[in-house]
GROMACS .gro file of C-alpha atoms in nm:
model
  257
    1UNK     CA    1   2.188  -0.860  -1.219
    2UNK     CA    2   1.985  -0.881  -0.907
    3UNK     CA    3   2.114  -0.982  -0.579
    4UNK     CA    4   1.929  -1.355  -0.573
    5UNK     CA    5   1.747  -1.307  -0.157
    6UNK     CA    6   1.545  -1.093  -0.377
    7UNK     CA    7   1.423  -1.381  -0.600
    8UNK     CA    8   1.060  -1.428  -0.399
    9UNK     CA    9   0.974  -1.008  -0.316
   10UNK     CA   10   1.106  -0.947  -0.633
   11UNK     CA   11   0.783  -1.140  -0.768
   12UNK     CA   12   0.603  -0.858  -0.684
   13UNK     CA   13   0.729  -0.625  -0.854
   14UNK     CA   14   0.801  -0.825  -1.251
   15UNK     CA   15   0.611  -0.887  -1.576
   16UNK     CA   16   0.636  -0.732  -1.886
   17UNK     CA   17   0.294  -0.495  -2.020
   18UNK     CA   18   0.290  -0.275  -2.233
   19UNK     CA   19   0.107   0.112  -2.237
   20UNK     CA   20   0.163   0.207  -2.601
   21UNK     CA   21   0.111   0.582  -2.702
   22UNK     CA   22  -0.016   0.854  -2.429
   23UNK     CA   23  -0.387   0.877  -2.498
   24UNK     CA   24  -0.421   1.261  -2.442
   25UNK     CA   25  -0.702   1.192  -2.152
   26UNK     CA   26  -0.639   1.074  -1.815
   27UNK     CA   27  -0.373   0.910  -1.659
   28UNK     CA   28  -0.607   0.646  -1.498
   29UNK     CA   29  -0.993   0.584  -1.558
   30UNK     CA   30  -1.236   0.462  -1.321
   31UNK     CA   31  -1.553   0.382  -1.491
   32UNK     CA   32  -1.884   0.232  -1.287
   33UNK     CA   33  -1.607   0.008  -1.110
   34UNK     CA   34  -1.819  -0.167  -0.819
   35UNK     CA   35  -1.663  -0.480  -0.583
   36UNK     CA   36  -1.735  -0.679  -0.398
   37UNK     CA   37  -1.612  -0.971  -0.126
   38UNK     CA   38  -1.862  -1.245  -0.105
   39UNK     CA   39  -2.219  -1.136  -0.196
   40UNK     CA   40  -2.126  -0.816  -0.029
   41UNK     CA   41  -2.118  -0.458  -0.240
   42UNK     CA   42  -1.777  -0.299  -0.081
   43UNK     CA   43  -1.772   0.002  -0.408
   44UNK     CA   44  -2.097   0.068  -0.638
   45UNK     CA   45  -2.039   0.220  -1.002
   46UNK     CA   46  -1.763   0.394  -0.953
   47UNK     CA   47  -1.585   0.688  -1.142
   48UNK     CA   48  -1.307   0.853  -1.074
   49UNK     CA   49  -1.069   1.025  -1.304
   50UNK     CA   50  -0.660   1.118  -1.235
   51UNK     CA   51  -0.539   1.363  -1.471
   52UNK     CA   52  -0.197   1.397  -1.610
   53UNK     CA   53   0.052   1.536  -1.264
   54UNK     CA   54  -0.238   1.553  -1.104
   55UNK     CA   55  -0.347   1.490  -0.714
   56UNK     CA   56  -0.703   1.412  -0.720
   57UNK     CA   57  -0.709   1.281  -0.272
   58UNK     CA   58  -1.004   1.034  -0.236
   59UNK     CA   59  -1.157   1.119   0.107
   60UNK     CA   60  -1.454   0.929   0.386
   61UNK     CA   61  -1.472   0.723   0.697
   62UNK     CA   62  -1.297   0.434   0.734
   63UNK     CA   63  -1.492   0.057   0.624
   64UNK     CA   64  -1.675   0.297   0.292
   65UNK     CA   65  -1.444   0.118   0.009
   66UNK     CA   66  -1.126   0.392  -0.024
   67UNK     CA   67  -0.886   0.124  -0.010
   68UNK     CA   68  -1.118  -0.167  -0.171
   69UNK     CA   69  -1.113   0.074  -0.487
   70UNK     CA   70  -0.695   0.131  -0.478
   71UNK     CA   71  -0.680  -0.198  -0.402
   72UNK     CA   72  -0.914  -0.242  -0.689
   73UNK     CA   73  -0.696  -0.042  -0.962
   74UNK     CA   74  -0.369  -0.188  -0.801
   75UNK     CA   75  -0.535  -0.560  -0.986
   76UNK     CA   76  -0.511  -0.719  -0.624
   77UNK     CA   77  -0.922  -0.737  -0.653
   78UNK     CA   78  -1.077  -0.875  -0.957
   79UNK     CA   79  -1.467  -0.606  -1.039
   80UNK     CA   80  -1.749  -0.715  -1.043
   81UNK     CA   81  -1.824  -0.511  -1.316
   82UNK     CA   82  -1.697  -0.167  -1.471
   83UNK     CA   83  -1.302  -0.059  -1.644
   84UNK     CA   84  -0.950   0.019  -1.495
   85UNK     CA   85  -0.833   0.170  -1.774
   86UNK     CA   86  -0.458   0.313  -1.783
   87UNK     CA   87  -0.291   0.563  -2.012
   88UNK     CA   88  -0.629   0.458  -2.178
   89UNK     CA   89  -0.511   0.102  -2.165
   90UNK     CA   90  -0.772  -0.098  -2.056
   91UNK     CA   91  -0.540  -0.311  -1.748
   92UNK     CA   92  -0.871  -0.459  -1.596
   93UNK     CA   93  -0.739  -0.799  -1.595
   94UNK     CA   94  -0.419  -0.710  -1.550
   95UNK     CA   95  -0.223  -0.886  -1.281
   96UNK     CA   96  -0.076  -0.673  -1.003
   97UNK     CA   97   0.285  -0.722  -1.131
   98UNK     CA   98   0.220  -0.579  -1.448
   99UNK     CA   99   0.027  -0.255  -1.336
  100UNK     CA  100   0.369  -0.167  -1.164
  101UNK     CA  101   0.574  -0.278  -1.459
  102UNK     CA  102   0.283  -0.031  -1.664
  103UNK     CA  103   0.385   0.255  -1.344
  104UNK     CA  104   0.185   0.186  -1.156
  105UNK     CA  105   0.375   0.304  -0.767
  106UNK     CA  106   0.135   0.128  -0.442
  107UNK     CA  107   0.194   0.267  -0.117
  108UNK     CA  108  -0.144   0.008   0.071
  109UNK     CA  109  -0.224   0.129   0.412
  110UNK     CA  110   0.029  -0.062   0.721
  111UNK     CA  111   0.273   0.000   0.501
  112UNK     CA  112   0.388  -0.353   0.359
  113UNK     CA  113   0.747  -0.337   0.371
  114UNK     CA  114   0.913  -0.661   0.325
  115UNK     CA  115   1.005  -0.695   0.746
  116UNK     CA  116   1.274  -0.970   0.714
  117UNK     CA  117   1.449  -0.727   0.391
  118UNK     CA  118   1.761  -0.509   0.503
  119UNK     CA  119   1.638  -0.086   0.414
  120UNK     CA  120   1.827  -0.093   0.054
  121UNK     CA  121   1.676  -0.474  -0.019
  122UNK     CA  122   1.368  -0.351   0.035
  123UNK     CA  123   1.505   0.000  -0.207
  124UNK     CA  124   1.585  -0.265  -0.470
  125UNK     CA  125   1.297  -0.459  -0.483
  126UNK     CA  126   1.073  -0.149  -0.578
  127UNK     CA  127   1.421  -0.078  -0.834
  128UNK     CA  128   1.267  -0.362  -1.020
  129UNK     CA  129   0.981  -0.161  -1.174
  130UNK     CA  130   1.221   0.071  -1.298
  131UNK     CA  131   1.182  -0.017  -1.729
  132UNK     CA  132   1.607   0.116  -1.751
  133UNK     CA  133   1.730  -0.165  -1.453
  134UNK     CA  134   1.913   0.155  -1.250
  135UNK     CA  135   2.231  -0.045  -1.066
  136UNK     CA  136   2.229   0.261  -0.813
  137UNK     CA  137   1.910   0.387  -0.585
  138UNK     CA  138   1.821   0.695  -0.731
  139UNK     CA  139   2.020   1.052  -0.522
  140UNK     CA  140   1.655   1.196  -0.498
  141UNK     CA  141   1.580   0.884  -0.368
  142UNK     CA  142   1.785   0.985  -0.027
  143UNK     CA  143   1.736   1.335  -0.037
  144UNK     CA  144   1.355   1.324  -0.032
  145UNK     CA  145   1.385   1.102   0.264
  146UNK     CA  146   1.760   1.120   0.444
  147UNK     CA  147   1.703   0.918   0.664
  148UNK     CA  148   1.689   0.568   0.443
  149UNK     CA  149   2.046   0.657   0.363
  150UNK     CA  150   2.155   0.620   0.790
  151UNK     CA  151   1.945   0.270   0.820
  152UNK     CA  152   1.998   0.078   0.455
  153UNK     CA  153   2.182  -0.247   0.670
  154UNK     CA  154   1.832  -0.216   0.899
  155UNK     CA  155   1.600  -0.479   0.879
  156UNK     CA  156   1.259  -0.329   0.754
  157UNK     CA  157   1.068  -0.468   1.045
  158UNK     CA  158   1.396  -0.349   1.347
  159UNK     CA  159   1.194   0.021   1.166
  160UNK     CA  160   0.965   0.257   1.370
  161UNK     CA  161   0.674   0.371   1.220
  162UNK     CA  162   0.752   0.610   1.020
  163UNK     CA  163   1.061   0.499   0.888
  164UNK     CA  164   0.850   0.239   0.739
  165UNK     CA  165   0.625   0.474   0.634
  166UNK     CA  166   0.916   0.700   0.461
  167UNK     CA  167   1.064   0.347   0.356
  168UNK     CA  168   0.714   0.256   0.152
  169UNK     CA  169   0.686   0.566  -0.027
  170UNK     CA  170   1.058   0.562  -0.106
  171UNK     CA  171   1.073   0.217  -0.306
  172UNK     CA  172   0.732   0.364  -0.522
  173UNK     CA  173   0.893   0.628  -0.613
  174UNK     CA  174   1.212   0.431  -0.659
  175UNK     CA  175   1.033   0.297  -0.987
  176UNK     CA  176   0.946   0.647  -1.165
  177UNK     CA  177   0.612   0.545  -1.171
  178UNK     CA  178   0.337   0.692  -1.344
  179UNK     CA  179   0.052   0.708  -1.129
  180UNK     CA  180   0.149   0.746  -0.739
  181UNK     CA  181  -0.124   0.537  -0.522
  182UNK     CA  182  -0.130   0.659  -0.142
  183UNK     CA  183  -0.321   0.465   0.135
  184UNK     CA  184  -0.379   0.709   0.448
  185UNK     CA  185   0.003   0.825   0.444
  186UNK     CA  186  -0.007   0.979   0.777
  187UNK     CA  187  -0.255   0.750   0.934
  188UNK     CA  188  -0.041   0.682   1.301
  189UNK     CA  189   0.280   0.903   1.180
  190UNK     CA  190   0.398   1.122   1.424
  191UNK     CA  191   0.392   1.520   1.286
  192UNK     CA  192   0.766   1.587   1.172
  193UNK     CA  193   0.744   1.250   1.005
  194UNK     CA  194   0.383   1.389   0.807
  195UNK     CA  195   0.457   1.697   0.761
  196UNK     CA  196   0.857   1.527   0.595
  197UNK     CA  197   0.593   1.378   0.358
  198UNK     CA  198   0.365   1.639   0.297
  199UNK     CA  199   0.660   1.796   0.114
  200UNK     CA  200   0.789   1.489  -0.047
  201UNK     CA  201   0.483   1.487  -0.217
  202UNK     CA  202   0.454   1.816  -0.257
  203UNK     CA  203   0.736   1.830  -0.469
  204UNK     CA  204   0.685   1.596  -0.620
  205UNK     CA  205   0.312   1.731  -0.762
  206UNK     CA  206   0.575   2.063  -0.848
  207UNK     CA  207   0.753   1.828  -1.098
  208UNK     CA  208   0.480   1.757  -1.279
  209UNK     CA  209   0.565   1.359  -1.419
  210UNK     CA  210   0.375   1.158  -1.170
  211UNK     CA  211  -0.040   1.151  -1.136
  212UNK     CA  212  -0.106   1.125  -0.709
  213UNK     CA  213  -0.437   0.950  -0.608
  214UNK     CA  214  -0.415   1.024  -0.261
  215UNK     CA  215  -0.668   0.858  -0.009
  216UNK     CA  216  -0.684   1.070   0.313
  217UNK     CA  217  -0.881   1.189   0.592
  218UNK     CA  218  -0.638   1.420   0.795
  219UNK     CA  219  -0.771   1.673   0.630
  220UNK     CA  220  -0.516   1.958   0.672
  221UNK     CA  221  -0.264   1.747   0.553
  222UNK     CA  222  -0.518   1.649   0.214
  223UNK     CA  223  -0.643   2.068   0.107
  224UNK     CA  224  -0.258   2.144   0.057
  225UNK     CA  225  -0.162   1.863  -0.183
  226UNK     CA  226  -0.464   1.800  -0.347
  227UNK     CA  227  -0.595   1.954  -0.761
  228UNK     CA  228  -0.962   1.804  -0.738
  229UNK     CA  229  -1.121   1.561  -0.389
  230UNK     CA  230  -1.395   1.320  -0.389
  231UNK     CA  231  -1.553   1.223  -0.099
  232UNK     CA  232  -1.684   0.838  -0.018
  233UNK     CA  233  -1.992   0.659   0.181
  234UNK     CA  234  -2.091   0.332   0.124
  235UNK     CA  235  -1.939   0.300  -0.126
  236UNK     CA  236  -2.008   0.554  -0.319
  237UNK     CA  237  -1.874   0.901  -0.464
  238UNK     CA  238  -2.127   1.163  -0.281
  239UNK     CA  239  -1.933   1.466  -0.263
  240UNK     CA  240  -1.643   1.603  -0.538
  241UNK     CA  241  -1.523   1.897  -0.681
  242UNK     CA  242  -1.253   2.094  -0.772
  243UNK     CA  243  -0.994   2.178  -0.476
  244UNK     CA  244  -1.055   2.574  -0.430
  245UNK     CA  245  -1.470   2.410  -0.419
  246UNK     CA  246  -1.352   2.203  -0.036
  247UNK     CA  247  -1.648   2.320   0.188
  248UNK     CA  248  -1.379   2.195   0.501
  249UNK     CA  249  -1.728   2.190   0.709
  250UNK     CA  250  -1.978   2.011   0.460
  251UNK     CA  251  -1.760   1.698   0.429
  252UNK     CA  252  -1.624   1.695   0.745
  253UNK     CA  253  -2.003   1.496   0.864
  254UNK     CA  254  -1.821   1.240   0.608
  255UNK     CA  255  -1.483   1.207   0.770
  256UNK     CA  256  -1.387   0.930   1.087
  257UNK     CA  257  -1.321   1.272   1.339
   0.00000   0.00000   0.00000
């Protein structure tokens, strides 16, 4: 049974959502998606797919619609038009908690851990999206992020930015997601933690069990991980291709340098 202190936080991870059998198509398919804030269209007619075990990197300057697109995939924003398919099922109208239960893990920009909960309690909240209802945090989480094991009783709000980012990623991974969404995981993080996060994501990719949709402006970091990439400008995807086709000089004008 989950501890009582997790009650309200667990609402973010609760719910039931049956995904059915794998369809054999993309893990995630975004079709002709448009999203607006009020009357202002932020995401315009976007098509994007993430295959099983694939890492797709979404790049572009600040304010071009990348985070808005991710929030729409997670159900935090309702699109004006278009569809979002997860394992072949239309989840366009599904709530965020149902998407989490379906197997979508989300690490938002700014981390957004629960500051008044301890590291252990934050991880336990993440576990509530796991169908297996594991009783203990899997050892692999501490293998990924050894520092967290020494901080289990510390409140999330007093952690450094790098420690909070490790916690945010660990909280998403502890639920064993099928799709992991990360919004600029290297932003404002010291180089040693960026290297650690890169190694963790390389391990996740190597295992081939998790698809990854990564928003990232640090091109060297992205190029080591991505199988394919898309570049956004003014709410639309203007360049896309495989990692082998990635022309760093061609996309630099679209990034925040």
